[in-house]
Amino acid sequence: MIQVAVFGYGTVGSGVVQVIDDNNELISKRVGDQLNVKYILDLRDFPGDKNEAKVVHDVNVILDDPEVAIICETMGGVRPAYQFSKDALMKGKCVCTSNKELVAAHGPELLEVAKANNCSYLFEASVGGGIPIIRPMNTSLAPEHIDKIMGILNGTTNYMLTKMSREGASYDEVLKEAQALGYAERNPEADVEGHDAGRKIAILASLMTGKTVSYDDVYTEGITKITARDFEYAKKLGKSIKLLAITENTDAGVTAMVAPFMIGADHALNGVNDVFNAVYVTGNMVDDVMFYGRGAGKLPTASAVVSDVIECARNLGSTLPCIWTDEKVEVIDFKNKERKFFVRVAIDKRGDVLNQVGPITEIRVCDEEFAFVTSAMSEKVFEEKISKLNGVLSVIRVED
Ligand code: HSE
């Protein structure tokens, strides 16, 4: 029997216990040995819960138990998860995590600690919830020079933008709904400001380069300024608005950004709605590959954690390789990238726009303002032109 412990009995942690229990027979067959959750670490007690007897409050009970071979770290946050994970790895216990904050901040260091102690640090659930993407990056896509990764990596904001698009609802209305449904936190900043997606694209960019792309170097813009009126224009243009996370690996260097984009009906990510996420990877040999699934939620995310547990259980005593070293990547300014821009302007500025911005495609949905899409130009050039205009109401990048 292989003994497992779960750190954090919240949404994902309780999902991990459920997946291991409900699918125990088939998981055991696939591992060739039975998996058992021996301990659950949490500050709280869970009276009446069928696993209440497994709950412990002292991490050392688990760390000092030589029977425990695999830890599922589903606590979230950097402290104390970082120290607990490091201590477990130093004792040769594998750690499987859903904690993107910790992976983005300390991934390469924890991978090294795992290697030095003949165990593994795996993080499939840290990006894209239930979508398999980390293991494919490490294995199936290993022959590739990855040129670009583009994804919808946050379930909460994708749910909100989908609602705004379908129902013409305001940002505040859909945020309240997302909070009531348990998608958005009471403090929704990490999701709506793009930080969560930023951490996830930093992890993917690191796997893309095999080095470390720091989350602090990811340009991040959230969805808080997107309005119902923006969606009226998007509809008229046959486009939708999505929070995209994009990293590119070109001869000039690596770029990484998160921002709302208007995307066309034919865009690969256009049909990704509600809490679903998708990751679109372009390799130099395989060309385009797309991964799609539930980006958040108890059982999908737990399933990804348990997929790592199974990999560890099949490979106890050795380290599963990961293409990620601590060599830092200098992220270059994405502002040389040429693209089109969608802009809304007060109606009395139309003359200025025609004089200063150059050829535009104009769109009208009301009398007091108008909107236009520019021709392709670099962000730098666009910023220069737009800084001279008064009465700009909204700017959204366009991805064809
Ligand atoms: N808050 C995250 C999301 C959870 O909405 O995608 C999964 O990382």
mmCIF file of C-alpha atoms and ligand atoms in Angstrom:
data_model
loop_
_atom_site.group_PDB
_atom_site.id
_atom_site.type_symbol
_atom_site.label_atom_id
_atom_site.label_comp_id
_atom_site.label_asym_id
_atom_site.label_seq_id
_atom_site.Cartn_x
_atom_site.Cartn_y
_atom_site.Cartn_z
ATOM 1 C CA MET A 1 0.000 0.000 0.000
ATOM 2 C CA ILE A 2 1.244 3.507 -0.844
ATOM 3 C CA GLN A 3 0.420 6.077 1.817
ATOM 4 C CA VAL A 4 -0.557 9.600 0.796
ATOM 5 C CA ALA A 5 -1.100 12.764 2.853
ATOM 6 C CA VAL A 6 -3.091 15.820 1.829
ATOM 7 C CA PHE A 7 -2.006 19.285 2.969
ATOM 8 C CA GLY A 8 -5.104 21.517 3.105
ATOM 9 C CA TYR A 9 -8.651 20.109 3.226
ATOM 10 C CA GLY A 10 -10.320 22.888 1.244
ATOM 11 C CA THR A 11 -12.041 22.628 -2.114
ATOM 12 C CA VAL A 12 -9.187 20.973 -4.024
ATOM 13 C CA GLY A 13 -7.823 18.966 -1.061
ATOM 14 C CA SER A 14 -11.204 17.394 -0.298
ATOM 15 C CA GLY A 15 -11.549 16.728 -4.047
ATOM 16 C CA VAL A 16 -8.222 14.857 -4.012
ATOM 17 C CA VAL A 17 -9.430 12.622 -1.174
ATOM 18 C CA GLN A 18 -12.689 12.017 -3.086
ATOM 19 C CA VAL A 19 -10.933 11.122 -6.367
ATOM 20 C CA ILE A 20 -8.566 8.697 -4.573
ATOM 21 C CA ASP A 21 -11.520 7.109 -2.713
ATOM 22 C CA ASP A 22 -14.099 6.980 -5.507
ATOM 23 C CA ASN A 23 -11.698 5.704 -8.191
ATOM 24 C CA ASN A 24 -9.533 3.683 -5.824
ATOM 25 C CA GLU A 25 -9.925 0.356 -7.583
ATOM 26 C CA LEU A 26 -8.984 1.584 -11.044
ATOM 27 C CA ILE A 27 -6.223 3.851 -9.726
ATOM 28 C CA SER A 28 -4.733 0.934 -7.769
ATOM 29 C CA LYS A 29 -4.822 -1.252 -10.896
ATOM 30 C CA ARG A 30 -3.054 1.441 -12.893
ATOM 31 C CA VAL A 31 -0.422 1.966 -10.211
ATOM 32 C CA GLY A 32 0.016 -1.710 -9.418
ATOM 33 C CA ASP A 33 -0.425 -1.015 -5.707
ATOM 34 C CA GLN A 34 -3.168 0.443 -3.545
ATOM 35 C CA LEU A 35 -3.236 4.157 -2.689
ATOM 36 C CA ASN A 36 -4.481 5.231 0.733
ATOM 37 C CA VAL A 37 -4.905 8.705 2.206
ATOM 38 C CA LYS A 38 -3.405 8.309 5.670
ATOM 39 C CA TYR A 39 -3.415 11.931 6.873
ATOM 40 C CA ILE A 40 -5.065 15.252 6.120
ATOM 41 C CA LEU A 41 -3.265 18.343 7.407
ATOM 42 C CA ASP A 42 -5.459 21.315 8.241
ATOM 43 C CA LEU A 43 -5.748 23.929 10.987
ATOM 44 C CA ARG A 44 -9.450 23.128 11.271
ATOM 45 C CA ASP A 45 -11.311 20.087 12.610
ATOM 46 C CA PHE A 46 -14.032 18.550 10.485
ATOM 47 C CA PRO A 47 -16.556 17.029 12.913
ATOM 48 C CA GLY A 48 -18.927 14.655 11.136
ATOM 49 C CA ASP A 49 -16.737 14.413 8.023
ATOM 50 C CA LYS A 50 -16.061 10.784 7.105
ATOM 51 C CA ASN A 51 -12.325 11.556 7.088
ATOM 52 C CA GLU A 52 -12.252 13.467 10.390
ATOM 53 C CA ALA A 53 -10.051 10.835 12.046
ATOM 54 C CA LYS A 54 -7.350 11.425 9.436
ATOM 55 C CA VAL A 55 -7.060 15.139 10.223
ATOM 56 C CA VAL A 56 -3.873 16.271 11.986
ATOM 57 C CA HIS A 57 -2.746 19.793 12.849
ATOM 58 C CA ASP A 58 0.996 19.196 13.154
ATOM 59 C CA VAL A 59 2.872 18.814 9.872
ATOM 60 C CA ASN A 60 5.643 16.883 11.646
ATOM 61 C CA VAL A 61 3.291 13.951 12.296
ATOM 62 C CA ILE A 62 3.284 13.486 8.519
ATOM 63 C CA LEU A 63 6.890 14.448 7.813
ATOM 64 C CA ASP A 64 8.138 12.041 10.497
ATOM 65 C CA ASP A 65 6.027 9.118 9.277
ATOM 66 C CA PRO A 66 8.263 7.042 6.968
ATOM 67 C CA GLU A 67 5.195 5.290 5.535
ATOM 68 C CA VAL A 68 4.002 8.481 3.817
ATOM 69 C CA ALA A 69 5.490 8.506 0.327
ATOM 70 C CA ILE A 70 3.443 11.188 -1.449
ATOM 71 C CA ILE A 71 2.096 14.579 -0.357
ATOM 72 C CA CYS A 72 -0.686 16.476 -2.147
ATOM 73 C CA GLU A 73 -0.119 20.155 -1.393
ATOM 74 C CA THR A 74 -3.450 21.907 -1.937
ATOM 75 C CA MET A 75 -3.037 24.663 0.650
ATOM 76 C CA GLY A 76 -2.427 27.568 -1.732
ATOM 77 C CA GLY A 77 -0.232 30.578 -0.995
ATOM 78 C CA VAL A 78 3.510 30.637 -0.494
ATOM 79 C CA ARG A 79 3.652 30.462 3.298
ATOM 80 C CA PRO A 80 3.698 27.933 4.894
ATOM 81 C CA ALA A 81 3.294 25.766 1.778
ATOM 82 C CA TYR A 82 6.870 26.501 0.616
ATOM 83 C CA GLN A 83 8.504 25.295 3.838
ATOM 84 C CA PHE A 84 6.191 22.294 4.220
ATOM 85 C CA SER A 85 6.851 21.223 0.599
ATOM 86 C CA LYS A 86 10.613 21.686 0.930
ATOM 87 C CA ASP A 87 10.718 19.727 4.205
ATOM 88 C CA ALA A 88 8.695 16.896 2.681
ATOM 89 C CA LEU A 89 10.959 16.732 -0.402
ATOM 90 C CA MET A 90 14.064 16.731 1.806
ATOM 91 C CA LYS A 91 12.654 13.624 3.473
ATOM 92 C CA GLY A 92 12.295 11.990 0.047
ATOM 93 C CA LYS A 93 8.516 12.376 -0.110
ATOM 94 C CA CYS A 94 7.088 13.331 -3.505
ATOM 95 C CA VAL A 95 4.979 16.509 -3.577
ATOM 96 C CA CYS A 96 2.100 17.016 -6.035
ATOM 97 C CA THR A 97 0.645 20.512 -5.995
ATOM 98 C CA SER A 98 -2.132 22.699 -7.380
ATOM 99 C CA ASN A 99 -0.441 25.803 -5.947
ATOM 100 C CA LYS A 100 0.536 28.058 -8.888
ATOM 101 C CA GLU A 101 1.627 30.860 -6.592
ATOM 102 C CA LEU A 102 4.248 28.617 -4.999
ATOM 103 C CA VAL A 103 5.270 26.981 -8.286
ATOM 104 C CA ALA A 104 5.677 30.388 -9.990
ATOM 105 C CA ALA A 105 7.724 31.710 -7.051
ATOM 106 C CA HIS A 106 9.874 28.663 -6.121
ATOM 107 C CA GLY A 107 9.353 26.005 -8.829
ATOM 108 C CA PRO A 108 12.987 25.489 -9.943
ATOM 109 C CA GLU A 109 14.315 25.444 -6.380
ATOM 110 C CA LEU A 110 11.786 22.798 -5.294
ATOM 111 C CA LEU A 111 12.544 20.763 -8.433
ATOM 112 C CA GLU A 112 16.230 20.787 -7.432
ATOM 113 C CA VAL A 113 15.425 19.737 -3.861
ATOM 114 C CA ALA A 114 13.337 16.861 -5.254
ATOM 115 C CA LYS A 115 16.188 15.780 -7.531
ATOM 116 C CA ALA A 116 18.693 15.821 -4.669
ATOM 117 C CA ASN A 117 16.396 13.564 -2.639
ATOM 118 C CA ASN A 118 15.340 11.072 -5.344
ATOM 119 C CA CYS A 119 11.718 12.134 -5.349
ATOM 120 C CA SER A 120 9.523 14.347 -7.551
ATOM 121 C CA TYR A 121 7.857 17.754 -7.424
ATOM 122 C CA LEU A 122 4.895 17.728 -9.808
ATOM 123 C CA PHE A 123 2.451 20.545 -10.544
ATOM 124 C CA GLU A 124 -0.001 19.490 -13.254
ATOM 125 C CA ALA A 125 -2.940 21.159 -11.451
ATOM 126 C CA SER A 126 -1.204 24.525 -11.126
ATOM 127 C CA VAL A 127 -2.096 25.590 -14.686
ATOM 128 C CA GLY A 128 -5.453 25.101 -16.385
ATOM 129 C CA GLY A 129 -7.169 23.143 -13.564
ATOM 130 C CA GLY A 130 -8.099 19.747 -15.005
ATOM 131 C CA ILE A 131 -6.403 20.297 -18.382
ATOM 132 C CA PRO A 132 -3.325 18.125 -18.915
ATOM 133 C CA ILE A 133 -0.692 20.655 -20.008
ATOM 134 C CA ILE A 134 2.370 20.406 -17.737
ATOM 135 C CA ARG A 135 3.060 16.726 -18.477
ATOM 136 C CA PRO A 136 2.508 17.188 -22.247
ATOM 137 C CA MET A 137 4.968 20.125 -22.159
ATOM 138 C CA ASN A 138 7.527 17.907 -20.407
ATOM 139 C CA THR A 139 6.987 14.789 -22.512
ATOM 140 C CA SER A 140 4.857 14.873 -25.689
ATOM 141 C CA LEU A 141 6.135 18.315 -26.712
ATOM 142 C CA ALA A 142 9.733 17.703 -25.601
ATOM 143 C CA PRO A 143 11.058 17.489 -29.214
ATOM 144 C CA GLU A 144 9.682 20.941 -30.001
ATOM 145 C CA HIS A 145 11.079 24.415 -30.081
ATOM 146 C CA ILE A 146 7.938 26.076 -28.734
ATOM 147 C CA ASP A 147 7.413 29.393 -30.528
ATOM 148 C CA LYS A 148 4.271 30.584 -28.816
ATOM 149 C CA ILE A 149 1.768 29.703 -26.094
ATOM 150 C CA MET A 150 -1.538 31.491 -25.961
ATOM 151 C CA GLY A 151 -4.190 30.628 -23.422
ATOM 152 C CA ILE A 152 -7.342 31.439 -21.576
ATOM 153 C CA LEU A 153 -5.951 30.510 -18.181
ATOM 154 C CA ASN A 154 -8.422 31.898 -15.675
ATOM 155 C CA GLY A 155 -11.834 30.296 -15.214
ATOM 156 C CA THR A 156 -13.366 33.080 -13.135
ATOM 157 C CA THR A 157 -12.719 35.891 -15.608
ATOM 158 C CA ASN A 158 -13.696 33.718 -18.558
ATOM 159 C CA TYR A 159 -17.007 32.982 -16.826
ATOM 160 C CA MET A 160 -17.504 36.722 -16.230
ATOM 161 C CA LEU A 161 -16.633 37.788 -19.787
ATOM 162 C CA THR A 162 -18.875 35.057 -21.223
ATOM 163 C CA LYS A 163 -21.784 36.320 -19.087
ATOM 164 C CA MET A 164 -21.160 39.929 -20.109
ATOM 165 C CA SER A 165 -21.106 38.906 -23.751
ATOM 166 C CA ARG A 166 -24.235 36.739 -23.646
ATOM 167 C CA GLU A 167 -26.399 38.848 -21.355
ATOM 168 C CA GLY A 168 -25.156 42.398 -21.882
ATOM 169 C CA ALA A 169 -24.551 42.481 -18.114
ATOM 170 C CA SER A 170 -22.179 44.942 -16.427
ATOM 171 C CA TYR A 171 -18.824 44.004 -14.903
ATOM 172 C CA ASP A 172 -20.163 44.616 -11.366
ATOM 173 C CA GLU A 173 -23.229 42.420 -11.918
ATOM 174 C CA VAL A 174 -21.252 39.455 -13.231
ATOM 175 C CA LEU A 175 -18.613 39.801 -10.512
ATOM 176 C CA LYS A 176 -21.351 39.519 -7.850
ATOM 177 C CA GLU A 177 -22.752 36.459 -9.621
ATOM 178 C CA ALA A 178 -19.310 34.849 -9.904
ATOM 179 C CA GLN A 179 -18.778 35.457 -6.178
ATOM 180 C CA ALA A 180 -22.204 33.988 -5.306
ATOM 181 C CA LEU A 181 -21.348 30.854 -7.315
ATOM 182 C CA GLY A 182 -18.019 30.491 -5.514
ATOM 183 C CA TYR A 183 -15.884 31.109 -8.640
ATOM 184 C CA ALA A 184 -14.590 34.526 -7.614
ATOM 185 C CA GLU A 185 -13.134 35.141 -4.163
ATOM 186 C CA ARG A 186 -14.521 37.868 -1.910
ATOM 187 C CA ASN A 187 -11.303 39.694 -2.806
ATOM 188 C CA PRO A 188 -11.276 38.936 -6.543
ATOM 189 C CA GLU A 189 -8.101 40.891 -7.335
ATOM 190 C CA ALA A 190 -5.880 37.924 -8.270
ATOM 191 C CA ASP A 191 -8.367 36.796 -10.900
ATOM 192 C CA VAL A 192 -9.784 40.062 -12.288
ATOM 193 C CA GLU A 193 -6.465 41.928 -12.373
ATOM 194 C CA GLY A 194 -4.851 39.069 -14.310
ATOM 195 C CA HIS A 195 -2.328 38.046 -11.609
ATOM 196 C CA ASP A 196 -3.538 34.418 -11.510
ATOM 197 C CA ALA A 197 -3.253 34.090 -15.305
ATOM 198 C CA GLY A 198 0.118 35.885 -15.090
ATOM 199 C CA ARG A 199 1.498 33.243 -12.722
ATOM 200 C CA LYS A 200 0.215 30.472 -14.975
ATOM 201 C CA ILE A 201 1.755 31.944 -18.143
ATOM 202 C CA ALA A 202 5.037 32.472 -16.235
ATOM 203 C CA ILE A 203 5.041 28.724 -15.454
ATOM 204 C CA LEU A 204 4.269 27.818 -19.085
ATOM 205 C CA ALA A 205 6.863 30.291 -20.391
ATOM 206 C CA SER A 206 9.428 28.666 -18.087
ATOM 207 C CA LEU A 207 8.610 25.232 -19.489
ATOM 208 C CA MET A 208 8.689 26.701 -23.013
ATOM 209 C CA THR A 209 12.225 28.036 -22.524
ATOM 210 C CA GLY A 210 13.490 25.450 -20.019
ATOM 211 C CA LYS A 211 14.631 28.403 -17.908
ATOM 212 C CA THR A 212 12.858 30.695 -15.445
ATOM 213 C CA VAL A 213 10.459 33.385 -16.608
ATOM 214 C CA SER A 214 9.697 35.412 -13.518
ATOM 215 C CA TYR A 215 6.084 36.280 -12.800
ATOM 216 C CA ASP A 216 7.213 39.836 -11.997
ATOM 217 C CA ASP A 217 8.313 40.244 -15.619
ATOM 218 C CA VAL A 218 4.897 39.337 -17.051
ATOM 219 C CA TYR A 219 3.005 42.432 -18.249
ATOM 220 C CA THR A 220 -0.426 42.138 -16.635
ATOM 221 C CA GLU A 221 -3.686 43.929 -17.415
ATOM 222 C CA GLY A 222 -7.013 42.702 -16.039
ATOM 223 C CA ILE A 223 -10.662 42.930 -17.081
ATOM 224 C CA THR A 224 -11.896 45.584 -14.649
ATOM 225 C CA LYS A 225 -12.199 48.274 -17.324
ATOM 226 C CA ILE A 226 -14.211 46.142 -19.769
ATOM 227 C CA THR A 227 -17.795 47.390 -20.082
ATOM 228 C CA ALA A 228 -21.105 46.190 -21.519
ATOM 229 C CA ARG A 229 -20.641 48.844 -24.250
ATOM 230 C CA ASP A 230 -17.330 47.229 -25.325
ATOM 231 C CA PHE A 231 -19.268 44.014 -25.894
ATOM 232 C CA GLU A 232 -21.847 45.842 -28.058
ATOM 233 C CA TYR A 233 -19.022 46.845 -30.395
ATOM 234 C CA ALA A 234 -17.429 43.402 -30.214
ATOM 235 C CA LYS A 235 -20.726 41.830 -31.318
ATOM 236 C CA LYS A 236 -21.045 44.261 -34.195
ATOM 237 C CA LEU A 237 -17.513 43.316 -35.276
ATOM 238 C CA GLY A 238 -18.294 39.585 -34.941
ATOM 239 C CA LYS A 239 -15.654 39.324 -32.207
ATOM 240 C CA SER A 240 -15.545 38.364 -28.537
ATOM 241 C CA ILE A 241 -13.452 39.731 -25.677
ATOM 242 C CA LYS A 242 -11.195 37.276 -23.818
ATOM 243 C CA LEU A 243 -8.475 37.613 -21.210
ATOM 244 C CA LEU A 244 -5.515 36.089 -23.027
ATOM 245 C CA ALA A 245 -2.175 35.066 -21.589
ATOM 246 C CA ILE A 246 0.493 35.014 -24.290
ATOM 247 C CA THR A 247 4.170 34.151 -24.324
ATOM 248 C CA GLU A 248 6.362 34.124 -27.427
ATOM 249 C CA ASN A 249 9.856 32.789 -27.935
ATOM 250 C CA THR A 250 11.329 34.551 -30.974
ATOM 251 C CA ASP A 251 14.867 35.300 -32.199
ATOM 252 C CA ALA A 252 14.487 38.738 -30.581
ATOM 253 C CA GLY A 253 13.705 37.209 -27.168
ATOM 254 C CA VAL A 254 10.864 36.085 -24.924
ATOM 255 C CA THR A 255 7.706 38.113 -24.277
ATOM 256 C CA ALA A 256 5.004 37.367 -21.709
ATOM 257 C CA MET A 257 1.753 39.209 -21.142
ATOM 258 C CA VAL A 258 -1.822 38.977 -19.894
ATOM 259 C CA ALA A 259 -4.462 41.375 -21.239
ATOM 260 C CA PRO A 260 -8.003 41.492 -22.603
ATOM 261 C CA PHE A 261 -8.148 41.014 -26.373
ATOM 262 C CA MET A 262 -10.848 41.242 -29.000
ATOM 263 C CA ILE A 263 -10.666 38.016 -30.939
ATOM 264 C CA GLY A 264 -12.434 37.051 -34.144
ATOM 265 C CA ALA A 265 -14.988 34.282 -34.693
ATOM 266 C CA ASP A 266 -12.342 32.125 -36.404
ATOM 267 C CA HIS A 267 -9.808 32.467 -33.592
ATOM 268 C CA ALA A 268 -8.976 29.136 -31.942
ATOM 269 C CA LEU A 269 -9.890 30.468 -28.486
ATOM 270 C CA ASN A 270 -13.179 32.091 -29.516
ATOM 271 C CA GLY A 271 -15.369 29.149 -28.514
ATOM 272 C CA VAL A 272 -13.811 28.774 -25.054
ATOM 273 C CA ASN A 273 -16.572 29.942 -22.730
ATOM 274 C CA ASP A 274 -17.717 29.886 -19.095
ATOM 275 C CA VAL A 275 -15.173 28.426 -16.634
ATOM 276 C CA PHE A 276 -13.420 26.531 -19.393
ATOM 277 C CA ASN A 277 -9.761 27.222 -20.154
ATOM 278 C CA ALA A 278 -7.690 26.408 -23.198
ATOM 279 C CA VAL A 279 -4.000 26.446 -24.015
ATOM 280 C CA TYR A 280 -2.868 26.805 -27.609
ATOM 281 C CA VAL A 281 0.751 25.794 -28.156
ATOM 282 C CA THR A 282 2.714 26.340 -31.371
ATOM 283 C CA GLY A 283 5.807 24.187 -31.891
ATOM 284 C CA ASN A 284 8.272 24.430 -34.770
ATOM 285 C CA MET A 285 7.679 20.818 -35.823
ATOM 286 C CA VAL A 286 4.242 19.807 -34.599
ATOM 287 C CA ASP A 287 2.699 23.219 -35.480
ATOM 288 C CA ASP A 288 -0.471 24.032 -33.480
ATOM 289 C CA VAL A 289 -1.741 21.907 -30.578
ATOM 290 C CA MET A 290 -4.658 22.853 -28.361
ATOM 291 C CA PHE A 291 -5.639 21.683 -24.870
ATOM 292 C CA TYR A 292 -9.141 22.390 -23.532
ATOM 293 C CA GLY A 293 -11.018 21.655 -20.327
ATOM 294 C CA ARG A 294 -12.266 22.903 -17.001
ATOM 295 C CA GLY A 295 -9.777 25.465 -15.730
ATOM 296 C CA ALA A 296 -11.108 25.517 -12.193
ATOM 297 C CA GLY A 297 -13.342 23.504 -9.891
ATOM 298 C CA LYS A 298 -12.992 20.845 -7.223
ATOM 299 C CA LEU A 299 -12.936 17.530 -9.078
ATOM 300 C CA PRO A 300 -11.216 18.613 -12.340
ATOM 301 C CA THR A 301 -8.361 20.223 -10.389
ATOM 302 C CA ALA A 302 -8.223 17.303 -7.936
ATOM 303 C CA SER A 303 -8.056 14.865 -10.850
ATOM 304 C CA ALA A 304 -4.962 16.672 -12.144
ATOM 305 C CA VAL A 305 -3.332 16.429 -8.694
ATOM 306 C CA VAL A 306 -4.130 12.695 -8.539
ATOM 307 C CA SER A 307 -2.673 12.193 -12.038
ATOM 308 C CA ASP A 308 0.610 13.424 -10.529
ATOM 309 C CA VAL A 309 0.163 11.131 -7.523
ATOM 310 C CA ILE A 310 -0.169 8.181 -9.908
ATOM 311 C CA GLU A 311 3.007 9.198 -11.772
ATOM 312 C CA CYS A 312 4.882 9.437 -8.464
ATOM 313 C CA ALA A 313 3.489 6.119 -7.240
ATOM 314 C CA ARG A 314 4.702 4.426 -10.425
ATOM 315 C CA ASN A 315 8.166 5.941 -10.029
ATOM 316 C CA LEU A 316 8.913 5.890 -6.294
ATOM 317 C CA GLY A 317 12.615 6.258 -5.510
ATOM 318 C CA SER A 318 13.384 8.223 -8.676
ATOM 319 C CA THR A 319 12.879 11.766 -9.926
ATOM 320 C CA LEU A 320 10.517 12.506 -12.813
ATOM 321 C CA PRO A 321 12.335 14.942 -15.116
ATOM 322 C CA CYS A 322 11.136 18.482 -15.651
ATOM 323 C CA ILE A 323 12.391 20.910 -18.315
ATOM 324 C CA TRP A 324 12.859 23.896 -15.985
ATOM 325 C CA THR A 325 16.111 25.297 -14.576
ATOM 326 C CA ASP A 326 16.678 28.386 -12.424
ATOM 327 C CA GLU A 327 18.567 30.256 -15.200
ATOM 328 C CA LYS A 328 16.660 33.520 -15.533
ATOM 329 C CA VAL A 329 15.169 34.595 -18.853
ATOM 330 C CA GLU A 330 15.390 38.297 -19.704
ATOM 331 C CA VAL A 331 11.842 39.054 -20.804
ATOM 332 C CA ILE A 332 11.850 41.655 -23.597
ATOM 333 C CA ASP A 333 9.379 44.478 -24.114
ATOM 334 C CA PHE A 334 6.365 43.236 -26.090
ATOM 335 C CA LYS A 335 5.720 46.752 -27.339
ATOM 336 C CA ASN A 336 7.512 46.194 -30.655
ATOM 337 C CA LYS A 337 4.854 43.642 -31.537
ATOM 338 C CA GLU A 338 2.581 44.835 -34.343
ATOM 339 C CA ARG A 339 -1.154 44.403 -33.923
ATOM 340 C CA LYS A 340 -4.458 46.187 -34.443
ATOM 341 C CA PHE A 341 -6.206 48.112 -31.677
ATOM 342 C CA PHE A 342 -9.872 48.716 -30.931
ATOM 343 C CA VAL A 343 -10.516 52.225 -29.587
ATOM 344 C CA ARG A 344 -13.653 54.050 -28.391
ATOM 345 C CA VAL A 345 -13.629 57.838 -28.557
ATOM 346 C CA ALA A 346 -16.088 60.676 -27.831
ATOM 347 C CA ILE A 347 -17.939 61.564 -31.041
ATOM 348 C CA ASP A 348 -16.538 65.136 -31.243
ATOM 349 C CA LYS A 349 -12.975 63.739 -31.588
ATOM 350 C CA ARG A 350 -13.666 62.018 -34.898
ATOM 351 C CA GLY A 351 -11.724 64.633 -36.878
ATOM 352 C CA ASP A 352 -8.687 64.298 -34.621
ATOM 353 C CA VAL A 353 -8.763 60.517 -35.011
ATOM 354 C CA LEU A 354 -8.841 60.689 -38.795
ATOM 355 C CA ASN A 355 -5.916 63.144 -38.764
ATOM 356 C CA GLN A 356 -3.752 61.443 -36.168
ATOM 357 C CA VAL A 357 -4.340 57.692 -36.283
ATOM 358 C CA GLY A 358 -4.328 56.997 -40.006
ATOM 359 C CA PRO A 359 -6.482 54.416 -41.774
ATOM 360 C CA ILE A 360 -9.219 53.047 -39.514
ATOM 361 C CA THR A 361 -12.299 50.842 -39.712
ATOM 362 C CA GLU A 362 -15.125 52.731 -38.060
ATOM 363 C CA ILE A 363 -17.992 51.224 -36.008
ATOM 364 C CA ARG A 364 -21.014 52.982 -34.503
ATOM 365 C CA VAL A 365 -23.453 51.611 -31.929
ATOM 366 C CA CYS A 366 -24.696 54.905 -30.420
ATOM 367 C CA ASP A 367 -24.727 58.676 -30.993
ATOM 368 C CA GLU A 368 -22.425 59.996 -28.280
ATOM 369 C CA GLU A 369 -19.276 58.086 -29.225
ATOM 370 C CA PHE A 370 -17.754 56.059 -32.002
ATOM 371 C CA ALA A 371 -15.204 53.280 -32.174
ATOM 372 C CA PHE A 372 -12.590 52.177 -34.655
ATOM 373 C CA VAL A 373 -10.082 49.446 -35.316
ATOM 374 C CA THR A 374 -6.632 50.661 -36.378
ATOM 375 C CA SER A 375 -4.423 49.150 -39.026
ATOM 376 C CA ALA A 376 -1.604 46.964 -37.656
ATOM 377 C CA MET A 377 1.103 48.964 -35.855
ATOM 378 C CA SER A 378 3.486 48.431 -32.953
ATOM 379 C CA GLU A 379 2.275 49.173 -29.414
ATOM 380 C CA LYS A 380 4.921 51.900 -29.244
ATOM 381 C CA VAL A 381 3.601 53.694 -32.323
ATOM 382 C CA PHE A 382 0.010 53.221 -31.182
ATOM 383 C CA GLU A 383 0.778 54.664 -27.741
ATOM 384 C CA GLU A 384 2.368 57.739 -29.345
ATOM 385 C CA LYS A 385 -0.649 58.337 -31.565
ATOM 386 C CA ILE A 386 -3.231 57.727 -28.861
ATOM 387 C CA SER A 387 -1.462 59.890 -26.269
ATOM 388 C CA LYS A 388 -2.176 62.916 -28.486
ATOM 389 C CA LEU A 389 -5.925 62.184 -28.556
ATOM 390 C CA ASN A 390 -8.371 63.466 -25.946
ATOM 391 C CA GLY A 391 -11.666 61.735 -25.190
ATOM 392 C CA VAL A 392 -10.417 58.132 -25.436
ATOM 393 C CA LEU A 393 -12.961 55.930 -23.621
ATOM 394 C CA SER A 394 -11.500 52.473 -24.064
ATOM 395 C CA VAL A 395 -8.659 50.596 -25.776
ATOM 396 C CA ILE A 396 -8.574 46.837 -26.370
ATOM 397 C CA ARG A 397 -5.922 44.938 -28.324
ATOM 398 C CA VAL A 398 -7.111 42.920 -31.308
ATOM 399 C CA GLU A 399 -5.818 39.400 -32.027
ATOM 400 C CA ASP A 400 -6.831 38.160 -35.475
HETATM 401 N N1 HSE B 1 -9.107 31.292 -9.517
HETATM 402 C C1 HSE B 1 -8.617 30.371 -10.506
HETATM 403 C C2 HSE B 1 -9.458 30.487 -11.777
HETATM 404 C C3 HSE B 1 -8.680 28.978 -9.950
HETATM 405 O O1 HSE B 1 -10.529 31.095 -11.719
HETATM 406 O O2 HSE B 1 -9.032 30.030 -12.817
HETATM 407 C C4 HSE B 1 -7.874 27.974 -10.731
HETATM 408 O O3 HSE B 1 -6.516 28.298 -10.759
#
